[in-house]
Amino acid sequence: MEKTLLITGGAGFIGSHVVRLFVQKHPEYHIVNLDALTYAGNLENLKDIENEPNYTFEHANINDAEKITELFAKYKFDGVVHLAAESHVDRSITDPNAFIQTNVMGTANLLNAALAAWKGNFEGKRFYHVSTDEVYGSLGDTGFFLETTPYDPQSPYSASKAASDHLVRAYGNTYHMPFVLTNCSNNYGPNHFPEKLIPLFINNIRNKKPLPVYGDGKYTRDWLYVIDHARAIELVFEKGRNGETYNIGGFNEWQNIELVKLLCREMDEKLGREKGESEKLIAYIKDRPGHDRRYAIDATKLNKELGWYPSVTFEEGLSKTIDWYLANEEWLNNVTSGDYQKYYTKQYN
Ligand code: NAD
Ligand code: TYD
């Protein structure tokens, strides 16, 4: 095979879609998926491709520097697409250290291992860091995040991602390591762990449980279908310019409460429930501390330079997402048993 590519966090929500896309679209690449299988990692997400000849899974933790160095020696990676992270803002509020450890130190371990393995010969090498728009902080009622927007992270999660972004750029600047970086808005779609807004509420509507809306519900997010994010990552990895940052977004802003009402209407229809039934489950609860008011991405650079644009409309994506959860009850039941119940009680009671 032409190249060996390390994808970290490939058993998670976005990572599994990225791994599948690379494995299927690039038979010339050997894809090594490295994942610690935390509560958010699930090999069920990759059942359909696990036997592909260009795919290997490595159960490892990016916090284990020795193991990472060993894997670089074993596979001689040409590129890294780094997605492994602790990813949920609410968990970062209750346990910030796990985020600092994995997102900052884990990223440093990967950078150090790549630097040592590539020994200054960067021909054909590339380190791709997958990041979030949350590093830019919060917007008011108007305006968009651009690649030039100053960093202003507000939560332990976004601060840890900002730190890792800075480290990647610093290794590029100091050691000339070739890198690309993308900052993306909120994703949704199949295989999303039901702690984030959309899959949590789909699961609760399914089970006729309360829908816990934080604060006044007028917080705004820009939603992108996960497969469109995976398409953008593949494109930037293949064609993005070294040392560049690209914002990725859905051109699709929704106030939480409007989104929740749409979800309720869609699910009532799909489940054959009476109109308005699920909306009755909406429960306004205490706000998230330090809650960012609005995120909105301007993805013009990626569109102009590489021709990327979301391919799935929100109506289509949301409908497909609901259908996926209704068709995959076993997946949902598996990930919501055990520790999930403890998390749910602690977070919402
Ligand atoms: P996720 O929580 O669903 O998955 C994270 C994956 O990383 C899991 O498979 C987990 O097992 C693995 N992991 C966690 N700690 C690890 C460690 N120490 N070593 C090895 N593997 C570890 O997250 P996601 O939503 O798929 O996000 C993936 C990446 O994309 C993250 O870097 C996140 O910051 C970024 N991102 C997410 C969104 C979003 O809306 N979800 C938006 C923009 C950027
Ligand atoms: P989330 O899916 O956690 O993503 P992020 O915080 O990274 O944007 O939350 C999306 C929005 O939904 C955010 O404004 C917080 C809000 N939210 C609720 O109102 N209730 C909930 O139970 C959750 C998880 C989120």
Tab-separated table of C-alpha atoms and ligand atoms in Angstrom:
chain	number	residue	atom	x	y	z
A	1	MET	CA	0.000	0.000	0.000
A	2	GLU	CA	1.122	3.509	-0.823
A	3	LYS	CA	0.784	5.131	2.596
A	4	THR	CA	-0.009	4.245	6.199
A	5	LEU	CA	-2.332	6.612	7.968
A	6	LEU	CA	-2.991	6.798	11.719
A	7	ILE	CA	-6.505	7.909	12.656
A	8	THR	CA	-6.994	8.456	16.390
A	9	GLY	CA	-10.426	8.293	18.035
A	10	GLY	CA	-11.782	6.286	15.114
A	11	ALA	CA	-14.241	4.345	17.260
A	12	GLY	CA	-16.051	7.530	18.317
A	13	PHE	CA	-18.864	9.424	16.651
A	14	ILE	CA	-17.052	11.502	14.014
A	15	GLY	CA	-13.966	9.259	13.924
A	16	SER	CA	-15.957	6.196	12.844
A	17	HIS	CA	-17.366	8.084	9.846
A	18	VAL	CA	-13.880	9.380	8.983
A	19	VAL	CA	-12.337	5.892	9.230
A	20	ARG	CA	-15.086	4.386	7.043
A	21	LEU	CA	-14.652	7.094	4.391
A	22	PHE	CA	-10.854	6.680	4.217
A	23	VAL	CA	-11.010	2.862	4.224
A	24	GLN	CA	-13.596	2.789	1.447
A	25	LYS	CA	-12.290	5.650	-0.679
A	26	HIS	CA	-8.566	4.952	-0.331
A	27	PRO	CA	-7.722	1.285	-0.857
A	28	GLU	CA	-4.180	2.552	-1.517
A	29	TYR	CA	-3.892	3.608	2.167
A	30	HIS	CA	-3.459	1.326	5.155
A	31	ILE	CA	-5.690	2.857	7.830
A	32	VAL	CA	-4.727	2.221	11.463
A	33	ASN	CA	-7.469	3.246	13.889
A	34	LEU	CA	-6.078	3.901	17.377
A	35	ASP	CA	-8.686	4.230	20.108
A	36	ALA	CA	-8.760	3.733	23.893
A	37	LEU	CA	-12.460	2.736	23.769
A	38	THR	CA	-13.575	5.079	26.525
A	39	TYR	CA	-17.306	5.341	27.251
A	40	ALA	CA	-17.570	7.222	23.901
A	41	GLY	CA	-15.683	4.677	21.780
A	42	ASN	CA	-17.584	1.763	20.327
A	43	LEU	CA	-16.344	-0.807	17.812
A	44	GLU	CA	-19.966	-1.552	16.903
A	45	ASN	CA	-19.737	1.693	14.918
A	46	LEU	CA	-17.292	0.004	12.519
A	47	LYS	CA	-18.722	-3.514	12.177
A	48	ASP	CA	-19.273	-3.115	8.430
A	49	ILE	CA	-15.614	-2.381	7.622
A	50	GLU	CA	-13.702	-4.293	10.323
A	51	ASN	CA	-12.570	-7.013	7.912
A	52	GLU	CA	-11.412	-4.742	5.093
A	53	PRO	CA	-7.832	-5.595	4.036
A	54	ASN	CA	-6.623	-1.980	4.400
A	55	TYR	CA	-7.959	-1.573	7.970
A	56	THR	CA	-6.350	-2.322	11.363
A	57	PHE	CA	-7.591	-1.506	14.857
A	58	GLU	CA	-5.135	-0.752	17.688
A	59	HIS	CA	-6.539	-0.568	21.209
A	60	ALA	CA	-4.278	2.084	22.777
A	61	ASN	CA	-4.376	5.300	24.763
A	62	ILE	CA	-2.800	8.541	23.487
A	63	ASN	CA	-1.790	9.259	27.083
A	64	ASP	CA	0.597	6.306	26.918
A	65	ALA	CA	3.626	7.976	25.268
A	66	GLU	CA	5.703	4.787	25.173
A	67	LYS	CA	2.995	2.817	23.386
A	68	ILE	CA	2.465	5.624	20.861
A	69	THR	CA	6.189	5.694	20.056
A	70	GLU	CA	6.119	1.904	19.678
A	71	LEU	CA	3.232	2.141	17.204
A	72	PHE	CA	5.038	4.778	15.137
A	73	ALA	CA	8.012	2.400	14.902
A	74	LYS	CA	5.769	-0.563	14.027
A	75	TYR	CA	3.689	1.076	11.282
A	76	LYS	CA	5.899	3.957	10.024
A	77	PHE	CA	2.922	6.292	9.677
A	78	ASP	CA	3.020	8.814	6.834
A	79	GLY	CA	0.154	10.842	8.211
A	80	VAL	CA	-1.932	11.369	11.326
A	81	VAL	CA	-5.589	12.423	11.483
A	82	HIS	CA	-6.094	13.193	15.154
A	83	LEU	CA	-9.634	13.048	16.504
A	84	ALA	CA	-9.216	11.273	19.865
A	85	ALA	CA	-10.469	13.563	22.614
A	86	GLU	CA	-12.756	13.995	25.547
A	87	SER	CA	-15.554	15.829	23.764
A	88	HIS	CA	-18.498	16.724	26.017
A	89	VAL	CA	-18.679	20.221	27.552
A	90	ASP	CA	-20.838	19.153	30.531
A	91	ARG	CA	-18.343	16.437	31.496
A	92	SER	CA	-15.511	18.981	31.226
A	93	ILE	CA	-17.275	21.093	33.836
A	94	THR	CA	-17.411	18.233	36.354
A	95	ASP	CA	-14.043	16.615	35.468
A	96	PRO	CA	-11.690	19.089	33.731
A	97	ASN	CA	-8.543	17.042	34.410
A	98	ALA	CA	-9.548	14.224	32.062
A	99	PHE	CA	-9.820	16.857	29.301
A	100	ILE	CA	-6.457	18.433	30.074
A	101	GLN	CA	-4.853	14.990	30.161
A	102	THR	CA	-6.214	13.570	26.910
A	103	ASN	CA	-6.747	16.693	24.820
A	104	VAL	CA	-3.560	18.552	25.758
A	105	MET	CA	-1.052	15.946	26.966
A	106	GLY	CA	-2.332	13.232	24.616
A	107	THR	CA	-1.957	15.559	21.633
A	108	ALA	CA	1.560	16.474	22.812
A	109	ASN	CA	2.429	12.751	22.964
A	110	LEU	CA	1.307	12.272	19.362
A	111	LEU	CA	3.225	15.337	18.183
A	112	ASN	CA	6.384	14.175	19.969
A	113	ALA	CA	6.126	10.671	18.553
A	114	ALA	CA	5.585	12.008	15.006
A	115	LEU	CA	8.487	14.402	15.362
A	116	ALA	CA	10.836	11.682	16.609
A	117	ALA	CA	9.726	9.182	13.949
A	118	TRP	CA	9.923	11.623	11.035
A	119	LYS	CA	13.347	12.977	12.181
A	120	GLY	CA	13.135	16.216	10.220
A	121	ASN	CA	12.371	14.442	6.950
A	122	PHE	CA	8.837	15.609	6.356
A	123	GLU	CA	8.525	14.640	2.691
A	124	GLY	CA	5.006	13.222	2.203
A	125	LYS	CA	4.177	13.597	5.915
A	126	ARG	CA	1.247	15.457	7.455
A	127	PHE	CA	-0.282	15.941	10.928
A	128	TYR	CA	-3.982	16.829	10.776
A	129	HIS	CA	-5.645	18.107	13.931
A	130	VAL	CA	-9.450	17.961	14.094
A	131	SER	CA	-10.767	20.756	16.277
A	132	THR	CA	-13.859	22.717	17.186
A	133	ASP	CA	-15.315	26.201	16.642
A	134	GLU	CA	-15.739	26.436	20.440
A	135	VAL	CA	-12.125	27.678	20.695
A	136	TYR	CA	-13.358	31.045	19.381
A	137	GLY	CA	-15.647	31.586	22.386
A	138	SER	CA	-19.146	32.991	22.047
A	139	LEU	CA	-20.793	35.281	19.475
A	140	GLY	CA	-23.503	37.856	20.103
A	141	ASP	CA	-26.590	38.067	17.889
A	142	THR	CA	-24.602	38.792	14.726
A	143	GLY	CA	-21.303	37.896	13.051
A	144	PHE	CA	-19.453	34.665	12.247
A	145	PHE	CA	-16.277	32.892	13.299
A	146	LEU	CA	-13.519	33.271	10.705
A	147	GLU	CA	-10.132	31.515	10.636
A	148	THR	CA	-8.685	34.832	11.862
A	149	THR	CA	-11.049	35.204	14.850
A	150	PRO	CA	-8.964	35.417	18.056
A	151	TYR	CA	-9.196	32.444	20.403
A	152	ASP	CA	-11.366	33.015	23.484
A	153	PRO	CA	-12.291	29.573	24.884
A	154	GLN	CA	-14.792	29.598	27.756
A	155	SER	CA	-15.200	25.995	28.954
A	156	PRO	CA	-12.568	23.517	30.152
A	157	TYR	CA	-13.352	21.500	26.979
A	158	SER	CA	-12.788	24.413	24.595
A	159	ALA	CA	-9.731	25.597	26.546
A	160	SER	CA	-8.161	22.137	26.232
A	161	LYS	CA	-8.896	22.037	22.491
A	162	ALA	CA	-7.480	25.571	22.107
A	163	ALA	CA	-4.297	24.464	23.896
A	164	SER	CA	-3.938	21.490	21.571
A	165	ASP	CA	-4.502	23.700	18.495
A	166	HIS	CA	-1.736	26.011	19.729
A	167	LEU	CA	0.619	23.066	20.265
A	168	VAL	CA	0.056	21.790	16.717
A	169	ARG	CA	0.776	25.239	15.252
A	170	ALA	CA	3.814	25.626	17.529
A	171	TYR	CA	5.283	22.317	16.270
A	172	GLY	CA	4.673	23.551	12.712
A	173	ASN	CA	6.348	26.867	13.406
A	174	THR	CA	9.248	25.592	15.514
A	175	TYR	CA	10.099	22.221	13.972
A	176	HIS	CA	8.554	22.742	10.496
A	177	MET	CA	6.204	19.820	11.000
A	178	PRO	CA	3.668	19.909	8.140
A	179	PHE	CA	0.183	20.296	9.593
A	180	VAL	CA	-3.388	21.230	8.764
A	181	LEU	CA	-6.073	22.125	11.238
A	182	THR	CA	-9.845	22.417	10.979
A	183	ASN	CA	-12.348	23.971	13.377
A	184	CYS	CA	-15.846	22.607	12.890
A	185	SER	CA	-19.296	23.476	14.199
A	186	ASN	CA	-21.695	21.068	15.986
A	187	ASN	CA	-22.086	17.711	14.257
A	188	TYR	CA	-25.111	15.403	14.324
A	189	GLY	CA	-25.924	12.057	12.725
A	190	PRO	CA	-25.779	8.278	13.287
A	191	ASN	CA	-23.547	6.847	16.080
A	192	HIS	CA	-23.647	10.053	18.148
A	193	PHE	CA	-23.331	9.271	21.862
A	194	PRO	CA	-26.641	10.188	23.591
A	195	GLU	CA	-25.153	12.786	25.934
A	196	LYS	CA	-25.153	15.539	23.269
A	197	LEU	CA	-28.342	17.496	22.541
A	198	ILE	CA	-29.732	15.768	19.427
A	199	PRO	CA	-29.159	12.071	20.250
A	200	LEU	CA	-30.054	12.626	23.934
A	201	PHE	CA	-33.373	14.184	22.994
A	202	ILE	CA	-34.119	11.532	20.336
A	203	ASN	CA	-33.582	8.864	22.994
A	204	ASN	CA	-35.688	10.712	25.570
A	205	ILE	CA	-38.544	11.293	23.125
A	206	ARG	CA	-38.401	7.599	22.231
A	207	ASN	CA	-38.711	6.753	25.958
A	208	LYS	CA	-41.201	9.571	26.730
A	209	LYS	CA	-38.719	11.091	29.218
A	210	PRO	CA	-38.344	14.840	29.996
A	211	LEU	CA	-36.337	16.952	27.515
A	212	PRO	CA	-33.958	19.034	29.695
A	213	VAL	CA	-33.494	22.395	27.927
A	214	TYR	CA	-30.785	24.527	29.573
A	215	GLY	CA	-31.641	28.126	30.548
A	216	ASP	CA	-34.008	30.024	28.226
A	217	GLY	CA	-33.359	27.637	25.308
A	218	LYS	CA	-32.314	30.528	23.072
A	219	TYR	CA	-28.711	29.403	22.729
A	220	THR	CA	-27.721	28.991	19.083
A	221	ARG	CA	-25.637	26.332	17.352
A	222	ASP	CA	-24.680	25.754	13.713
A	223	TRP	CA	-25.399	22.086	12.846
A	224	LEU	CA	-23.576	19.956	10.287
A	225	TYR	CA	-24.325	16.378	9.217
A	226	VAL	CA	-21.408	14.188	10.342
A	227	ILE	CA	-20.786	12.683	6.898
A	228	ASP	CA	-20.301	16.173	5.477
A	229	HIS	CA	-17.687	16.790	8.190
A	230	ALA	CA	-15.961	13.513	7.263
A	231	ARG	CA	-15.996	14.571	3.571
A	232	ALA	CA	-14.387	17.889	4.532
A	233	ILE	CA	-11.681	16.145	6.594
A	234	GLU	CA	-10.798	13.802	3.750
A	235	LEU	CA	-10.642	16.739	1.330
A	236	VAL	CA	-8.467	18.884	3.601
A	237	PHE	CA	-6.146	15.952	4.337
A	238	GLU	CA	-5.703	15.325	0.616
A	239	LYS	CA	-5.697	18.881	-0.735
A	240	GLY	CA	-5.434	21.453	2.066
A	241	ARG	CA	-2.348	23.650	2.168
A	242	ASN	CA	0.280	22.961	4.824
A	243	GLY	CA	0.155	25.263	7.834
A	244	GLU	CA	-3.410	26.352	7.073
A	245	THR	CA	-6.558	26.378	9.160
A	246	TYR	CA	-9.996	25.841	7.632
A	247	ASN	CA	-13.333	26.473	9.330
A	248	ILE	CA	-16.065	23.918	8.634
A	249	GLY	CA	-19.739	24.717	9.237
A	250	GLY	CA	-23.238	23.840	8.174
A	251	PHE	CA	-24.529	27.324	7.185
A	252	ASN	CA	-27.357	26.134	9.434
A	253	GLU	CA	-28.068	28.038	12.673
A	254	TRP	CA	-30.788	26.936	15.083
A	255	GLN	CA	-31.872	28.169	18.486
A	256	ASN	CA	-31.972	25.102	20.727
A	257	ILE	CA	-35.667	25.426	21.528
A	258	GLU	CA	-36.650	25.702	17.843
A	259	LEU	CA	-34.540	22.666	17.033
A	260	VAL	CA	-36.089	20.701	19.895
A	261	LYS	CA	-39.611	21.557	18.713
A	262	LEU	CA	-38.730	20.437	15.167
A	263	LEU	CA	-37.351	17.181	16.565
A	264	CYS	CA	-40.554	16.636	18.556
A	265	ARG	CA	-42.756	17.206	15.482
A	266	GLU	CA	-40.644	14.883	13.304
A	267	MET	CA	-40.607	12.130	15.904
A	268	ASP	CA	-44.334	12.360	16.644
A	269	GLU	CA	-44.933	11.799	12.949
A	270	LYS	CA	-42.463	8.916	12.619
A	271	LEU	CA	-43.701	7.218	15.805
A	272	GLY	CA	-47.359	7.692	14.915
A	273	ARG	CA	-47.943	9.789	18.037
A	274	GLU	CA	-50.459	12.598	18.327
A	275	LYS	CA	-49.364	16.053	17.110
A	276	GLY	CA	-47.852	18.027	20.010
A	277	GLU	CA	-47.403	14.971	22.253
A	278	SER	CA	-43.595	15.098	22.554
A	279	GLU	CA	-43.446	18.892	23.012
A	280	LYS	CA	-45.153	18.337	26.350
A	281	LEU	CA	-41.915	16.642	27.499
A	282	ILE	CA	-39.917	19.897	27.223
A	283	ALA	CA	-38.594	20.912	30.660
A	284	TYR	CA	-36.548	24.087	31.127
A	285	ILE	CA	-33.807	23.406	33.662
A	286	LYS	CA	-30.929	25.226	35.339
A	287	ASP	CA	-28.457	26.649	32.816
A	288	ARG	CA	-25.025	25.176	32.046
A	289	PRO	CA	-22.349	27.266	33.840
A	290	GLY	CA	-20.492	29.541	31.419
A	291	HIS	CA	-22.847	28.554	28.561
A	292	ASP	CA	-21.703	30.049	25.205
A	293	ARG	CA	-24.613	31.968	23.673
A	294	ARG	CA	-24.062	31.502	19.957
A	295	TYR	CA	-21.721	29.735	17.528
A	296	ALA	CA	-21.795	30.370	13.774
A	297	ILE	CA	-19.112	29.461	11.277
A	298	ASP	CA	-18.118	31.189	8.072
A	299	ALA	CA	-16.808	28.315	5.918
A	300	THR	CA	-16.133	30.459	2.828
A	301	LYS	CA	-12.393	29.684	2.794
A	302	LEU	CA	-12.970	25.929	2.513
A	303	ASN	CA	-15.667	26.511	-0.078
A	304	LYS	CA	-13.551	28.867	-2.226
A	305	GLU	CA	-10.255	26.971	-1.951
A	306	LEU	CA	-11.392	23.363	-2.070
A	307	GLY	CA	-14.982	23.577	-3.337
A	308	TRP	CA	-16.517	21.968	-0.227
A	309	TYR	CA	-20.147	22.616	0.656
A	310	PRO	CA	-22.541	20.588	2.856
A	311	SER	CA	-24.325	17.994	0.709
A	312	VAL	CA	-27.145	17.159	3.123
A	313	THR	CA	-29.886	19.629	4.121
A	314	PHE	CA	-30.832	19.827	7.795
A	315	GLU	CA	-34.329	18.419	7.185
A	316	GLU	CA	-32.851	15.451	5.301
A	317	GLY	CA	-30.034	14.901	7.821
A	318	LEU	CA	-32.307	15.086	10.845
A	319	SER	CA	-34.794	12.683	9.283
A	320	LYS	CA	-31.996	10.196	8.442
A	321	THR	CA	-30.592	10.555	11.968
A	322	ILE	CA	-33.935	9.837	13.657
A	323	ASP	CA	-34.476	6.851	11.327
A	324	TRP	CA	-31.023	5.515	12.241
A	325	TYR	CA	-31.741	5.667	16.000
A	326	LEU	CA	-35.162	4.077	15.585
A	327	ALA	CA	-33.632	1.273	13.506
A	328	ASN	CA	-30.702	0.750	15.918
A	329	GLU	CA	-32.421	0.318	19.262
A	330	GLU	CA	-29.908	-2.314	20.319
A	331	TRP	CA	-26.990	0.120	19.806
A	332	LEU	CA	-28.875	2.728	21.828
A	333	ASN	CA	-29.821	0.275	24.585
A	334	ASN	CA	-26.201	-0.946	24.847
A	335	VAL	CA	-24.683	2.524	25.204
A	336	THR	CA	-27.343	3.741	27.644
A	337	SER	CA	-26.938	0.913	30.131
A	338	GLY	CA	-24.416	0.785	32.986
A	339	ASP	CA	-22.326	3.920	33.525
A	340	TYR	CA	-24.600	6.056	31.363
A	341	GLN	CA	-27.344	5.780	33.976
A	342	LYS	CA	-24.987	7.070	36.677
A	343	TYR	CA	-23.909	9.973	34.436
A	344	TYR	CA	-27.536	10.802	33.624
A	345	THR	CA	-28.640	10.860	37.237
A	346	LYS	CA	-25.683	13.011	38.291
A	347	GLN	CA	-26.145	15.466	35.417
A	348	TYR	CA	-29.922	15.871	35.398
A	349	ASN	CA	-31.296	15.079	38.863
B	1	NAD	P1	-16.467	11.248	20.768
B	1	NAD	O1	-16.448	11.583	22.206
B	1	NAD	O2	-17.698	10.643	20.163
B	1	NAD	O3	-15.277	10.237	20.430
B	1	NAD	C1	-13.997	10.397	20.946
B	1	NAD	C2	-13.216	9.125	20.654
B	1	NAD	O4	-11.890	9.293	21.174
B	1	NAD	C3	-13.799	7.860	21.318
B	1	NAD	O5	-13.770	6.789	20.406
B	1	NAD	C4	-12.863	7.609	22.494
B	1	NAD	O6	-12.773	6.249	22.848
B	1	NAD	C5	-11.545	8.150	21.945
B	1	NAD	N1	-10.638	8.579	23.025
B	1	NAD	C6	-10.911	9.398	24.072
B	1	NAD	N2	-9.826	9.534	24.868
B	1	NAD	C7	-8.846	8.800	24.287
B	1	NAD	C8	-7.492	8.552	24.626
B	1	NAD	N3	-6.945	9.070	25.738
B	1	NAD	N4	-6.746	7.768	23.808
B	1	NAD	C9	-7.299	7.230	22.691
B	1	NAD	N5	-8.575	7.413	22.337
B	1	NAD	C10	-9.341	8.191	23.126
B	1	NAD	O7	-16.057	12.587	20.022
B	1	NAD	P2	-16.510	13.163	18.602
B	1	NAD	O8	-17.729	13.955	18.780
B	1	NAD	O9	-16.487	12.073	17.612
B	1	NAD	O10	-15.308	14.180	18.329
B	1	NAD	C11	-14.132	13.762	17.679
B	1	NAD	C12	-13.194	14.953	17.536
B	1	NAD	O11	-13.832	15.991	16.800
B	1	NAD	C13	-12.785	15.571	18.868
B	1	NAD	O12	-11.429	15.937	18.782
B	1	NAD	C14	-13.675	16.797	18.992
B	1	NAD	O13	-13.045	17.798	19.757
B	1	NAD	C15	-13.813	17.198	17.546
B	1	NAD	N6	-15.053	17.926	17.209
B	1	NAD	C16	-16.277	17.425	17.578
B	1	NAD	C17	-17.443	18.107	17.199
B	1	NAD	C18	-18.811	17.563	17.528
B	1	NAD	O14	-19.823	18.229	17.250
B	1	NAD	N7	-18.939	16.379	18.089
B	1	NAD	C19	-17.345	19.286	16.460
B	1	NAD	C20	-16.068	19.761	16.111
B	1	NAD	C21	-14.943	19.071	16.483
B	2	TYD	P1	-24.148	19.927	23.149
B	2	TYD	O1	-24.793	18.928	22.244
B	2	TYD	O2	-23.665	19.497	24.478
B	2	TYD	O3	-22.978	20.605	22.291
B	2	TYD	P2	-22.048	21.919	22.650
B	2	TYD	O4	-22.232	22.287	24.057
B	2	TYD	O5	-20.681	21.394	22.378
B	2	TYD	O6	-22.497	22.971	21.692
B	2	TYD	O7	-25.165	21.124	23.376
B	2	TYD	C1	-25.764	21.815	22.283
B	2	TYD	C2	-26.646	22.904	22.857
B	2	TYD	O8	-27.733	22.292	23.562
B	2	TYD	C3	-25.929	23.768	23.883
B	2	TYD	O9	-26.414	25.106	23.785
B	2	TYD	C4	-26.361	23.184	25.218
B	2	TYD	C5	-27.762	22.684	24.941
B	2	TYD	N1	-28.190	21.498	25.734
B	2	TYD	C6	-29.385	21.530	26.463
B	2	TYD	O10	-30.127	22.534	26.455
B	2	TYD	N2	-29.722	20.435	27.197
B	2	TYD	C7	-28.939	19.324	27.263
B	2	TYD	O11	-29.303	18.343	27.977
B	2	TYD	C8	-27.735	19.289	26.481
B	2	TYD	C9	-26.826	18.091	26.523
B	2	TYD	C10	-27.401	20.405	25.740
